[in-house]
Short mmCIF file of N, CA and C in Angstrom, two decimals:
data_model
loop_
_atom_site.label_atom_id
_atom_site.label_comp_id
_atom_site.label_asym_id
_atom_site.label_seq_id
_atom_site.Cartn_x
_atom_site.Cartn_y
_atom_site.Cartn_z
N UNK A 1 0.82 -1.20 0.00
CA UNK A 1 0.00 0.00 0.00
C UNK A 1 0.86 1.26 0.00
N UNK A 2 2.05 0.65 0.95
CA UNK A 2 2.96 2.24 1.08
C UNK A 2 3.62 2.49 0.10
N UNK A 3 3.49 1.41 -1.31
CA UNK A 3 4.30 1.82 -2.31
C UNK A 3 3.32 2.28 -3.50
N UNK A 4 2.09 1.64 -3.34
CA UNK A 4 1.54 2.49 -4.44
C UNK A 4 1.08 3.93 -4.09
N UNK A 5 0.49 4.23 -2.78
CA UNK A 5 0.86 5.71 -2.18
C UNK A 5 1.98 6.41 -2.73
N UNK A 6 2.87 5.71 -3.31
CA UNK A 6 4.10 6.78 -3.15
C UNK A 6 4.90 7.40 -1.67
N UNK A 7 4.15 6.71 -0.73
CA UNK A 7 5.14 6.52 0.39
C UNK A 7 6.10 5.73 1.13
N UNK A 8 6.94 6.37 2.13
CA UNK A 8 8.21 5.28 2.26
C UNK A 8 7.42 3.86 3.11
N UNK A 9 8.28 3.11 2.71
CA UNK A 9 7.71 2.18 3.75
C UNK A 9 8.81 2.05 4.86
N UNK A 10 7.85 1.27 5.95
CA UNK A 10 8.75 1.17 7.38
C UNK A 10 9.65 0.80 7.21
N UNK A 11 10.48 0.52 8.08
CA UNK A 11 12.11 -0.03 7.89
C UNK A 11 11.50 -1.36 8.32
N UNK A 12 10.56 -1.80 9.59
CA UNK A 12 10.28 -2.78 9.92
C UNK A 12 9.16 -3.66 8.95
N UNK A 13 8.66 -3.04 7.98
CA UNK A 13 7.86 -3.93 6.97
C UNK A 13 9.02 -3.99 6.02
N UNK A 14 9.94 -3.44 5.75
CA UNK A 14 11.26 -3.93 4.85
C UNK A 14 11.97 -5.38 5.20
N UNK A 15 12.17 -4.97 6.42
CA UNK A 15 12.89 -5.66 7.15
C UNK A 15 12.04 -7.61 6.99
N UNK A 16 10.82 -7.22 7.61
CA UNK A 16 10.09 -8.74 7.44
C UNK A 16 9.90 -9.44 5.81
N UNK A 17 9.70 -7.98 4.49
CA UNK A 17 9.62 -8.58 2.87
C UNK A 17 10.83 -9.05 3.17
N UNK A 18 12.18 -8.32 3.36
CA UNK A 18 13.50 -9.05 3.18
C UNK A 18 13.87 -10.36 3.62
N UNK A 19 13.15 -10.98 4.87
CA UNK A 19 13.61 -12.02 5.57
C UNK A 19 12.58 -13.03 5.20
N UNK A 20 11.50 -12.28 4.73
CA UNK A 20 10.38 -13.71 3.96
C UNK A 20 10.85 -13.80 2.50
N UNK A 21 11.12 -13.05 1.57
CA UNK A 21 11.56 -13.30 0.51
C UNK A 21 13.13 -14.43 0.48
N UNK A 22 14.01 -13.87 1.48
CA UNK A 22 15.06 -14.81 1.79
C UNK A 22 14.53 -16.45 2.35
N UNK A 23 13.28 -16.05 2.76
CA UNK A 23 13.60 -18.05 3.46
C UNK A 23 12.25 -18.54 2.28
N UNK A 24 12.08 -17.72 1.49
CA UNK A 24 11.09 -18.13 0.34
C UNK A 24 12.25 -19.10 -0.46
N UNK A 25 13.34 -18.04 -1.09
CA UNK A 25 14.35 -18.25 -1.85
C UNK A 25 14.82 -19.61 -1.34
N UNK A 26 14.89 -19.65 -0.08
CA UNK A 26 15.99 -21.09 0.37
C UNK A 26 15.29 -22.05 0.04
N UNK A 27 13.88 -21.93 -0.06
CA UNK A 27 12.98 -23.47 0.53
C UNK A 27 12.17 -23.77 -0.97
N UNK A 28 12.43 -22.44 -2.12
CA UNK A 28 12.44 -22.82 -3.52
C UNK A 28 13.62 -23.62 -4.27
N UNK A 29 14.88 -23.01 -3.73
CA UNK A 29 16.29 -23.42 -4.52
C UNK A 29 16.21 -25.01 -3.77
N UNK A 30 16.00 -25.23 -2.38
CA UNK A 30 15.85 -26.35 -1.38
C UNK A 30 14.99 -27.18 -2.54
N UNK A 31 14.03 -27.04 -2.78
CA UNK A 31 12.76 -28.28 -3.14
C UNK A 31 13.26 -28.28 -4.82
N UNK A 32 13.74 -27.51 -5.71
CA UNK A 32 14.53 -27.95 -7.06
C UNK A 32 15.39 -28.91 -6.95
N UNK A 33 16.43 -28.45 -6.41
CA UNK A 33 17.56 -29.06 -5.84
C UNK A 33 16.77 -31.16 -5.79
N UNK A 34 15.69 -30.78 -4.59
CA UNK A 34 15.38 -32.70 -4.37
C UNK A 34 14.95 -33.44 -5.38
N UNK A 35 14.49 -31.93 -6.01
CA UNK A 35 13.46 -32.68 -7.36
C UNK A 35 14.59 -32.96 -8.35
N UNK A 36 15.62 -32.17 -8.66
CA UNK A 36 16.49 -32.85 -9.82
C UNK A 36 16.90 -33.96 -10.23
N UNK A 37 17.41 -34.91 -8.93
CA UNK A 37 18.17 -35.93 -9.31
C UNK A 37 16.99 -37.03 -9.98
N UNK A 38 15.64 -36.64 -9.41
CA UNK A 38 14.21 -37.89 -9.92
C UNK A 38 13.92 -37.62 -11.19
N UNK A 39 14.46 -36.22 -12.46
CA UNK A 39 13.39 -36.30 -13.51
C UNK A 39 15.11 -36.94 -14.55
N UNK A 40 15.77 -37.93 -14.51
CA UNK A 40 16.61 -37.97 -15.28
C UNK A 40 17.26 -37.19 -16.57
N UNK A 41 17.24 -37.86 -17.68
CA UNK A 41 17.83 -37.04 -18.36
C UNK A 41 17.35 -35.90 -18.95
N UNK A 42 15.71 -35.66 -18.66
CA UNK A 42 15.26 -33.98 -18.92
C UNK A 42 15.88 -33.15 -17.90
N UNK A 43 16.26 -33.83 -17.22
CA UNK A 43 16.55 -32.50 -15.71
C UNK A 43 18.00 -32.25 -16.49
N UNK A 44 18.77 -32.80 -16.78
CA UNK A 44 20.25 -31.93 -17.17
C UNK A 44 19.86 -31.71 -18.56
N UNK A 45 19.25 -31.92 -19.41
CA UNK A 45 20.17 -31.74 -20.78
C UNK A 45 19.80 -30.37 -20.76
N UNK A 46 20.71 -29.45 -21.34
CA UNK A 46 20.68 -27.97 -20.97
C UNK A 46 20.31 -26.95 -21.97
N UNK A 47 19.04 -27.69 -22.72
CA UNK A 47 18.26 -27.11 -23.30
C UNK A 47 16.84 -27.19 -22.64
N UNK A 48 16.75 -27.93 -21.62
CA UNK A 48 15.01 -28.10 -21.63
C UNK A 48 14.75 -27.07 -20.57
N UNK A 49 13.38 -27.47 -20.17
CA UNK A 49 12.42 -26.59 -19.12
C UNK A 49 13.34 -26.60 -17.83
N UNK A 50 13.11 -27.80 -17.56
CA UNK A 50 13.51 -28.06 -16.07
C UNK A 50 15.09 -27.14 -15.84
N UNK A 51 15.96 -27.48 -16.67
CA UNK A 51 17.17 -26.91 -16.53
C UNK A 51 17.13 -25.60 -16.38
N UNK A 52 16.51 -24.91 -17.67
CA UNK A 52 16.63 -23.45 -17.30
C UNK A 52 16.15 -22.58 -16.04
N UNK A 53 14.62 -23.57 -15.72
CA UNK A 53 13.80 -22.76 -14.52
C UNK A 53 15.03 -23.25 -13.70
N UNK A 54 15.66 -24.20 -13.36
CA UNK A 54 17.00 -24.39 -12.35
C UNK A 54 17.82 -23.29 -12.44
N UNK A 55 18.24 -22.79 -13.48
CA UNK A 55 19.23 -21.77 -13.78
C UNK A 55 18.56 -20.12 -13.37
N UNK A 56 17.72 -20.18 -13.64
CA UNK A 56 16.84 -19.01 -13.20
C UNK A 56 16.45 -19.13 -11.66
N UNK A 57 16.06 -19.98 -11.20
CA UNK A 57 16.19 -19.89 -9.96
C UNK A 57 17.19 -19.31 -9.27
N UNK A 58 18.26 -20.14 -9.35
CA UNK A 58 19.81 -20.01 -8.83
C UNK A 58 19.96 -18.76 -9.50
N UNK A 59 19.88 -18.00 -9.82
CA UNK A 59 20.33 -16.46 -10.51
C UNK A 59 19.22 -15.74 -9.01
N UNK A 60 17.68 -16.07 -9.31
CA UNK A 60 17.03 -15.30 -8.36
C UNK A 60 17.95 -15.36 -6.45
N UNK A 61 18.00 -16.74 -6.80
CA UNK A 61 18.67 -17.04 -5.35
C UNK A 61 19.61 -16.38 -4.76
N UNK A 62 21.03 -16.48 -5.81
CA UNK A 62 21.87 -15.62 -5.79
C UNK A 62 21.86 -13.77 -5.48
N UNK A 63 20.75 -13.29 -6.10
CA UNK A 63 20.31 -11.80 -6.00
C UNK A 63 19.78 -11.66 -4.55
N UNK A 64 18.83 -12.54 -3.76
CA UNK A 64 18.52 -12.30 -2.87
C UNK A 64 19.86 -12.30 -1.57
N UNK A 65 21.00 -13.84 -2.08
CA UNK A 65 21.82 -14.09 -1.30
C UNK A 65 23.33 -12.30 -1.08
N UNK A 66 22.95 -11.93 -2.63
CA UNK A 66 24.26 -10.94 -2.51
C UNK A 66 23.92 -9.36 -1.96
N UNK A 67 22.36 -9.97 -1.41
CA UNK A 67 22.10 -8.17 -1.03
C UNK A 67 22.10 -8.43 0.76
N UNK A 68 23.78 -8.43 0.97
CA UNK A 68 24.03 -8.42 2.65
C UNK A 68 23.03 -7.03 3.52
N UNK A 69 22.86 -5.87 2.72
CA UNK A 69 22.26 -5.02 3.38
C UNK A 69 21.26 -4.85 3.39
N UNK A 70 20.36 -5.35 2.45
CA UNK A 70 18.54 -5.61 3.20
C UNK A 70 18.91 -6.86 4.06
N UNK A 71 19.77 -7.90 3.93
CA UNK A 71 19.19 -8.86 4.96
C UNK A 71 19.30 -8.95 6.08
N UNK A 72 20.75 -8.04 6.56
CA UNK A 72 21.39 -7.46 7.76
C UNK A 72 20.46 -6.25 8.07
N UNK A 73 19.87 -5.60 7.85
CA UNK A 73 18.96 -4.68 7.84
C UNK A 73 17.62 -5.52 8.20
N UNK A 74 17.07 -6.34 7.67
CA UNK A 74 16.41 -7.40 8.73
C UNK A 74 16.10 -7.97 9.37
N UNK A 75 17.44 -8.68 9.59
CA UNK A 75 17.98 -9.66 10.47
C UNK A 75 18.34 -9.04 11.68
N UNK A 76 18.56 -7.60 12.00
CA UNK A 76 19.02 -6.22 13.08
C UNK A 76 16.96 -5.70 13.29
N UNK A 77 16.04 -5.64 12.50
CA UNK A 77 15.15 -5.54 12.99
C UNK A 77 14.31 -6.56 13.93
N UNK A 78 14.54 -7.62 13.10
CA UNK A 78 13.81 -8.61 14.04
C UNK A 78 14.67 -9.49 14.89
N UNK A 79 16.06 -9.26 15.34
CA UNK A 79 16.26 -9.78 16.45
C UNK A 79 16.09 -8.14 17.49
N UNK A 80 16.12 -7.10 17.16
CA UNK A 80 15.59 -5.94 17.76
C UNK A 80 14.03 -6.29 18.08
N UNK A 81 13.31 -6.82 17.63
CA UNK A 81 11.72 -6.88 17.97
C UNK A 81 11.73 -8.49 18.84
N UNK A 82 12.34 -9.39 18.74
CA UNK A 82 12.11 -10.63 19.43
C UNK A 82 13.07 -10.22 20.89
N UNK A 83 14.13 -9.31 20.85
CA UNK A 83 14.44 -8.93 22.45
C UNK A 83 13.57 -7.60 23.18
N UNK A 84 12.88 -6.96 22.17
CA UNK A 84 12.10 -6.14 22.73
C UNK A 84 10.88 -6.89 23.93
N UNK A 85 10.36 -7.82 23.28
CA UNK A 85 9.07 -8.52 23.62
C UNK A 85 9.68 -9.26 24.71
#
């Protein structure tokens, strides 16, 4: 809402997209990963479906993994809100 407003959003609703988008990322790249080794030789040959959505994943994964400062910026809000309480 605070972005189609055109206003800022909280640091603490940043903070929670950043740390749900991060354990989204793990538990997507996580469940490819189990599924690969079961679809045999469509899963590698490195033209098909399966491969690329693998490759695209791991690119998304990677983007979420190399941005240390939203996740440290998250990870500083909500252990700030779980010692508050």
């Amino acid at each position: 809402r605070e972005v189609a407003a055109d206003r800022p959003v909280a640091a603490d609703r940043l903070a929670d997209c950043s740390a749900l988008v991060a354990r989204i990322a793990q538990t997507l790249h996580r469940a490819i990963e189990d599924l690969a080794p079961h679809l045999g030789m469509p899963g590698i040959m490195a033209d098909g479906e399966f491969p690329r959505a693998r490759r695209d994943l791991a690119a998304a994964v990677a983007h979420v993994a190399l941005s240390p400062r939203n996740l440290g910026h998250a990870g500083l809000q909500l252990l700030s809100r779980k010692t508050a309480e």
